[in-house]
Short mmCIF file of C-alpha atoms in Angstrom, two decimals:
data_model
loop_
_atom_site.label_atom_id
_atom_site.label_comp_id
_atom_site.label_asym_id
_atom_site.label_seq_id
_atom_site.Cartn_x
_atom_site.Cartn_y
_atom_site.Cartn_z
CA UNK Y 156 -106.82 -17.02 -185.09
CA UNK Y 157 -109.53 -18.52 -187.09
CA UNK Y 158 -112.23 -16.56 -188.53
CA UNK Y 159 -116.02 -16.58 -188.54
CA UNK Y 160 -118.07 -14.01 -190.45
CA UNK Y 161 -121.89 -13.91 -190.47
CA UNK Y 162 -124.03 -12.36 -193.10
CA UNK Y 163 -125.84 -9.83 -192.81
CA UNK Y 164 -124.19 -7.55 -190.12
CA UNK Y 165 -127.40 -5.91 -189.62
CA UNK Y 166 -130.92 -6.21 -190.57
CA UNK Y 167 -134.25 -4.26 -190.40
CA UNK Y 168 -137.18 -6.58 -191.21
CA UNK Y 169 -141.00 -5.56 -190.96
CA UNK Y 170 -143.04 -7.49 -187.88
CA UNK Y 171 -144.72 -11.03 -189.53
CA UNK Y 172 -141.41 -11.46 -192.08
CA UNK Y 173 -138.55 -13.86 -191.54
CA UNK Y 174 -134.97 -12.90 -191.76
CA UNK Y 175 -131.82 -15.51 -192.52
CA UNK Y 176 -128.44 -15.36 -190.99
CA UNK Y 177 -125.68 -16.98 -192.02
CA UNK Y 178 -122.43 -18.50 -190.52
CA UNK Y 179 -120.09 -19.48 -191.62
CA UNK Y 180 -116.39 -20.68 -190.70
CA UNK Y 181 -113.68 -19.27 -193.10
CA UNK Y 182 -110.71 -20.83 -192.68
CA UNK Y 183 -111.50 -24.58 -190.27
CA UNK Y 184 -114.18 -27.03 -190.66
CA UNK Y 185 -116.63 -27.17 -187.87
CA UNK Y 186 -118.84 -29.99 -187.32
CA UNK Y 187 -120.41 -28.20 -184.34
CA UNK Y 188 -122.16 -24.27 -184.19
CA UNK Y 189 -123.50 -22.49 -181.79
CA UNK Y 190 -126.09 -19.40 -182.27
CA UNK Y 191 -126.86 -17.32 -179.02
CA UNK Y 192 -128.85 -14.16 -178.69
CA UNK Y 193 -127.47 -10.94 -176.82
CA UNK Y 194 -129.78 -8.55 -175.33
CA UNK Y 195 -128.16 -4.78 -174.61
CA UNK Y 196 -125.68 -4.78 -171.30
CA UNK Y 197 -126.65 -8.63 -171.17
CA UNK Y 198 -124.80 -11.91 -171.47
CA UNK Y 199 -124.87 -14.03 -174.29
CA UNK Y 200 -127.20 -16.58 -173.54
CA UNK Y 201 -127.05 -19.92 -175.82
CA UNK Y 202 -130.18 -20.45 -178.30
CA UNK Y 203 -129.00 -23.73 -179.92
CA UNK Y 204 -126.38 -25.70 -180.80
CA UNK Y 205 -126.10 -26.67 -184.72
CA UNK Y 206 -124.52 -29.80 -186.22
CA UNK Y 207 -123.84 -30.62 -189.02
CA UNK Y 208 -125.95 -33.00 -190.98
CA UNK Y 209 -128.51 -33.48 -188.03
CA UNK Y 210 -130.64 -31.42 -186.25
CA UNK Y 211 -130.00 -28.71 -184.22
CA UNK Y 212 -130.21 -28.72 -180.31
CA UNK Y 213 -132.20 -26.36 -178.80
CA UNK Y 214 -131.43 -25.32 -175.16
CA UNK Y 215 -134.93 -24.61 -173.10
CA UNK Y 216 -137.18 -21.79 -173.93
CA UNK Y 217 -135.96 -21.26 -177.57
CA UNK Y 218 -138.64 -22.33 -180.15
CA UNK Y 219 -137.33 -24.43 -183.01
CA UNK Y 220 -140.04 -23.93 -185.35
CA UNK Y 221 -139.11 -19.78 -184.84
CA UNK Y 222 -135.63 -20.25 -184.89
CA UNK Y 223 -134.98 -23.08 -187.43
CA UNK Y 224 -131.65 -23.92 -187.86
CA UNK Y 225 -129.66 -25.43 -190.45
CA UNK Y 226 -125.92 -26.84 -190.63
CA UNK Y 227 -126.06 -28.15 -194.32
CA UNK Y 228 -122.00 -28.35 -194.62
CA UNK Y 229 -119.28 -28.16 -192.51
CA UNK Y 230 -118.42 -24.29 -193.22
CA UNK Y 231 -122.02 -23.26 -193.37
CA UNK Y 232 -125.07 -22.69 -190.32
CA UNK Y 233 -128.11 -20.66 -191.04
CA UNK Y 234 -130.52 -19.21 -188.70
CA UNK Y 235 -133.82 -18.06 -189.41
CA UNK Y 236 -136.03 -16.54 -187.38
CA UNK Y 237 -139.60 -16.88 -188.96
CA UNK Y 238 -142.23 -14.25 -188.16
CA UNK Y 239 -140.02 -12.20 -186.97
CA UNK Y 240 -141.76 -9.49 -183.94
CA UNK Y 241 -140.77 -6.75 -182.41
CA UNK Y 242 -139.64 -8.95 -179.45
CA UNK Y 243 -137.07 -10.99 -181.34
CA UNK Y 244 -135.30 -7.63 -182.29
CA UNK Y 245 -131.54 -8.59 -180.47
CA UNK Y 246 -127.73 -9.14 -181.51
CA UNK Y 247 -127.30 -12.54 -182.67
CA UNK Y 248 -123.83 -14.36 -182.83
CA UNK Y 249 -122.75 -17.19 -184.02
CA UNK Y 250 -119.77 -19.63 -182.88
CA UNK Y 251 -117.92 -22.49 -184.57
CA UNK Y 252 -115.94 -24.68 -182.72
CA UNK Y 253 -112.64 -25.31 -184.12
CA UNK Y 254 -110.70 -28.92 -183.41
CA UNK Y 255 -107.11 -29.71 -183.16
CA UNK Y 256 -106.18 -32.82 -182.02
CA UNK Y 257 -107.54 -32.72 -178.28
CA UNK Y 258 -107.85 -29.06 -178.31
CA UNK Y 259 -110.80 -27.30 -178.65
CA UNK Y 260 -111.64 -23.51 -179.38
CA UNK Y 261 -115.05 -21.84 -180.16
CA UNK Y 262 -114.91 -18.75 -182.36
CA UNK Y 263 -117.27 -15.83 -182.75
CA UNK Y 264 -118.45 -14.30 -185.52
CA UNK Y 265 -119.23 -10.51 -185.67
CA UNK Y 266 -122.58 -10.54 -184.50
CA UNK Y 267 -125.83 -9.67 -186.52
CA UNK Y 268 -127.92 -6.73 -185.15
CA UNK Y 269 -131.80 -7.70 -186.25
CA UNK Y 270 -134.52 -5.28 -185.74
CA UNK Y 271 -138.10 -5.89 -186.45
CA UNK Y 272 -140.37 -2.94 -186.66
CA UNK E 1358 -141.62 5.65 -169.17
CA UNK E 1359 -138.74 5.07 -168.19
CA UNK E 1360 -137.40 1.70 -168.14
CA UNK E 1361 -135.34 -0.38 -165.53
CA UNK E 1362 -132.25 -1.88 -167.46
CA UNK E 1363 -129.46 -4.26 -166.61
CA UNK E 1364 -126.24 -2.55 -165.27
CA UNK E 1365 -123.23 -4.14 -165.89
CA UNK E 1366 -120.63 -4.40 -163.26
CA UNK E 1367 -117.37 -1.28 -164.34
CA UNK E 1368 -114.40 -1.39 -163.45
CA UNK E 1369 -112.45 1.86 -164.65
CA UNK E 1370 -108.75 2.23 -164.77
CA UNK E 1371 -106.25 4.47 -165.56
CA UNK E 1372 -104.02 3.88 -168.50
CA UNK E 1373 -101.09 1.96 -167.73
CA UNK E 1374 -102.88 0.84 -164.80
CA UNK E 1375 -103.16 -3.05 -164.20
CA UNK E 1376 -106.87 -4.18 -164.22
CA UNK E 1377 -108.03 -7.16 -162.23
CA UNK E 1378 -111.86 -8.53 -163.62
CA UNK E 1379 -112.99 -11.23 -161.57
CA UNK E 1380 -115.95 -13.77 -162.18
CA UNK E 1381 -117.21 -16.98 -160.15
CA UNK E 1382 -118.26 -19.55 -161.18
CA UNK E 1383 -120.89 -22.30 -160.48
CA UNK E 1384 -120.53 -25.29 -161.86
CA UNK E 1385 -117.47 -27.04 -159.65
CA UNK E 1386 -117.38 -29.96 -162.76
CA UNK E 1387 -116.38 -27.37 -165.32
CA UNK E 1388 -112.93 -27.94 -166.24
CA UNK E 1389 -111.99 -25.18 -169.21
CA UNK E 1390 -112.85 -21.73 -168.83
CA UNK E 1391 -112.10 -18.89 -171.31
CA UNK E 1392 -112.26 -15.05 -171.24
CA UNK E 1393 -113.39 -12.88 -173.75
CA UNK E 1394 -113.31 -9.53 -174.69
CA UNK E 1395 -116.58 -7.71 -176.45
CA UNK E 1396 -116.48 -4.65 -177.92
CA UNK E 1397 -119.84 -2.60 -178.71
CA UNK E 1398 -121.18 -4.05 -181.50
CA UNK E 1399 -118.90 -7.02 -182.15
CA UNK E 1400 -118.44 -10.33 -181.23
CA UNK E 1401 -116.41 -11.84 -178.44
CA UNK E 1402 -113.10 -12.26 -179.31
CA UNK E 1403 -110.71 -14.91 -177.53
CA UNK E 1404 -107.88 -13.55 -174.97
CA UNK E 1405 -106.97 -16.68 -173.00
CA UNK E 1406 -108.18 -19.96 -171.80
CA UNK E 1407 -106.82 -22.07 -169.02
CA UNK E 1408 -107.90 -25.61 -168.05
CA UNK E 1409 -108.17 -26.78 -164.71
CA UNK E 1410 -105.10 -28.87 -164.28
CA UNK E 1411 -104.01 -25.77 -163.91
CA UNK E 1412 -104.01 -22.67 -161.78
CA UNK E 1413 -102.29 -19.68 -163.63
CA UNK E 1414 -101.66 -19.28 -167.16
CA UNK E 1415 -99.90 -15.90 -168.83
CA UNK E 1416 -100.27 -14.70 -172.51
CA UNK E 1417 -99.53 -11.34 -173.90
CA UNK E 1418 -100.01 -8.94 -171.11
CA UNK E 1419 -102.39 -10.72 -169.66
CA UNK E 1420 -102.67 -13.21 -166.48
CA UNK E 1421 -105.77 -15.93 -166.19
CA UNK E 1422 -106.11 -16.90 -162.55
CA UNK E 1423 -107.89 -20.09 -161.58
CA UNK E 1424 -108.64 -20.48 -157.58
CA UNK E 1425 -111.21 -24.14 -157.89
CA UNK E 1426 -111.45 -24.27 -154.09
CA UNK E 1427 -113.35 -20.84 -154.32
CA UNK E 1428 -114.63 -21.67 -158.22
CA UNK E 1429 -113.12 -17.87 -158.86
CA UNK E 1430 -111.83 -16.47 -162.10
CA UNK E 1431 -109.81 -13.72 -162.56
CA UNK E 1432 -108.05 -11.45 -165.72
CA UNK E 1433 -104.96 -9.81 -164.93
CA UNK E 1434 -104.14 -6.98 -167.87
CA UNK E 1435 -100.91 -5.40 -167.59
CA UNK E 1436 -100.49 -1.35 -168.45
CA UNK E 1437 -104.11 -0.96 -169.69
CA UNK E 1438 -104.22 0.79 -172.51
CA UNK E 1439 -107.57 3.25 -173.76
CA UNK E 1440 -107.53 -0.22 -176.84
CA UNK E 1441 -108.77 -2.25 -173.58
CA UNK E 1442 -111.76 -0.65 -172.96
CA UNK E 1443 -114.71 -3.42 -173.62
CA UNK E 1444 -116.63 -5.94 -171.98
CA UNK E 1445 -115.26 -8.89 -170.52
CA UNK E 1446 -116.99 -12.14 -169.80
CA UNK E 1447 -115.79 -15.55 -168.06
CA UNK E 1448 -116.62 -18.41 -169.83
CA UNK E 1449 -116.96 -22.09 -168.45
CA UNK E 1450 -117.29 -25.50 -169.98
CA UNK E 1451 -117.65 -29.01 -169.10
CA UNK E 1452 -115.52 -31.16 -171.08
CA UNK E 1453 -116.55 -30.98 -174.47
CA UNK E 1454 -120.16 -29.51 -173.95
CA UNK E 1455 -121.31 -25.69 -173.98
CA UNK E 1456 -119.96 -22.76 -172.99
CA UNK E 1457 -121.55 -21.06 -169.86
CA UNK E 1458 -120.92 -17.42 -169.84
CA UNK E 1459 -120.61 -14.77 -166.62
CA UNK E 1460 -122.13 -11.73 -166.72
CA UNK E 1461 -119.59 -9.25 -168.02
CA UNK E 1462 -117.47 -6.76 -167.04
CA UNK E 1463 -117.33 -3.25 -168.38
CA UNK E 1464 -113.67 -1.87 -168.49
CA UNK E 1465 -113.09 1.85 -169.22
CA UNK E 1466 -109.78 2.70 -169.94
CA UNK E 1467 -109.41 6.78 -169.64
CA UNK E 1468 -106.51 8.35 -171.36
#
């Protein structure tokens, strides 16, 4: 199947600092990302959904101007989570949605494991 | 103190068992649902999907149930093996929009 990767795999940030993520699809184009947050024995829940060349849509609750998003190419979403707190500590993951024809499949990536002290 | 935490619905099994993990779901307009399979610290990774046009759908030792008249879910995984053990989660869509996803299931697999 196709493959997403996300960069870094884990990260340890001090409270007031802001932290990138990367996505990014290896092997398809995606127009369309996804970034969701995962909070231990929890769902995923959806934070925003990133296209490329516009802006990002963010589903209710999730600040954009914490979480700013970027989709600058069609292999490429970044996340960053500015002033990071102790709060925002969570596994983040990252989707791309792959397109064939009429048929549609969203990959993961491997997840990135933040914690802010 | 001691804190309350979310507990995750387990089914355990057997190896060589079949499992059954069932989810419902709410939205009657969704039309694509998926299942996943988590293990700790990863991301989900893709076992089957099935589209509502249609009511069973079989991969590699696994079965995807659809019942729409109940909005019910299930994942049918033949001989469990210990490689099983994860979470599993029910995803649902709406056309072309986002994916909507259960709660999870916790499978342990014991030798």
């Amino acid at each position: 199947g196709a493959v997403v990767s996300q960069h870094p795999s884990w990260v340890i940030c001090k409270s007031g600092t802001s932290v990138k993520i990367e996505c990014r699809s290896l092997d398809f184009q995606a127009t369309t990302m996804f970034w969701y947050r995962q909070f231990p024995k929890q769902s995923l829940m959806l934070m925003a959904t990133s296209n490329e060349g516009s802006k990002a849509t963010y589903e209710q609750g999730v600040e954009k101007d914490k979480f700013l998003i970027n989709h600058a190419s069609l292999t490429l979403s970044t996340l960053t989570v500015t002033s990071a707190h102790p709060e925002d500590s969570s596994f983040y993951i990252c989707s791309a949605r792959d397109q064939k024809g009429n048929q549609e499949t969203q990959y993961f990536g491997p997840g990135t494991r933040l914690l802010v002290l | 103190g001691e804190s309350v935490g979310l507990h995750l619905p387990t089914l355990s099994v057997q190896e060589g068992d079949n499992s059954i993990i069932n989810c419902a779901y709410s939205n009657s307009a969704s039309d694509y649902f998926i299942w996943y399979k988590q293990e700790s610290g990863k991301g989900p990774q893709f076992i089957i999907d099935i589209r509502s046009n249609m009511d069973k759908r079989q991969g590699q030792r696994v079965t995807v149930l659809l019942n729409k008249t109940v909005k019910h879910l299930s994942l049918q995984i033949a001989a469990t093996q210990p490689g099983d053990s994860a979470v599993y989660f029910c995803a649902e869509s709406e056309g072309y929009s986002t994916l909507t996803f259960g709660k999870g299931t916790m499978l342990l697999v014991s030798p």
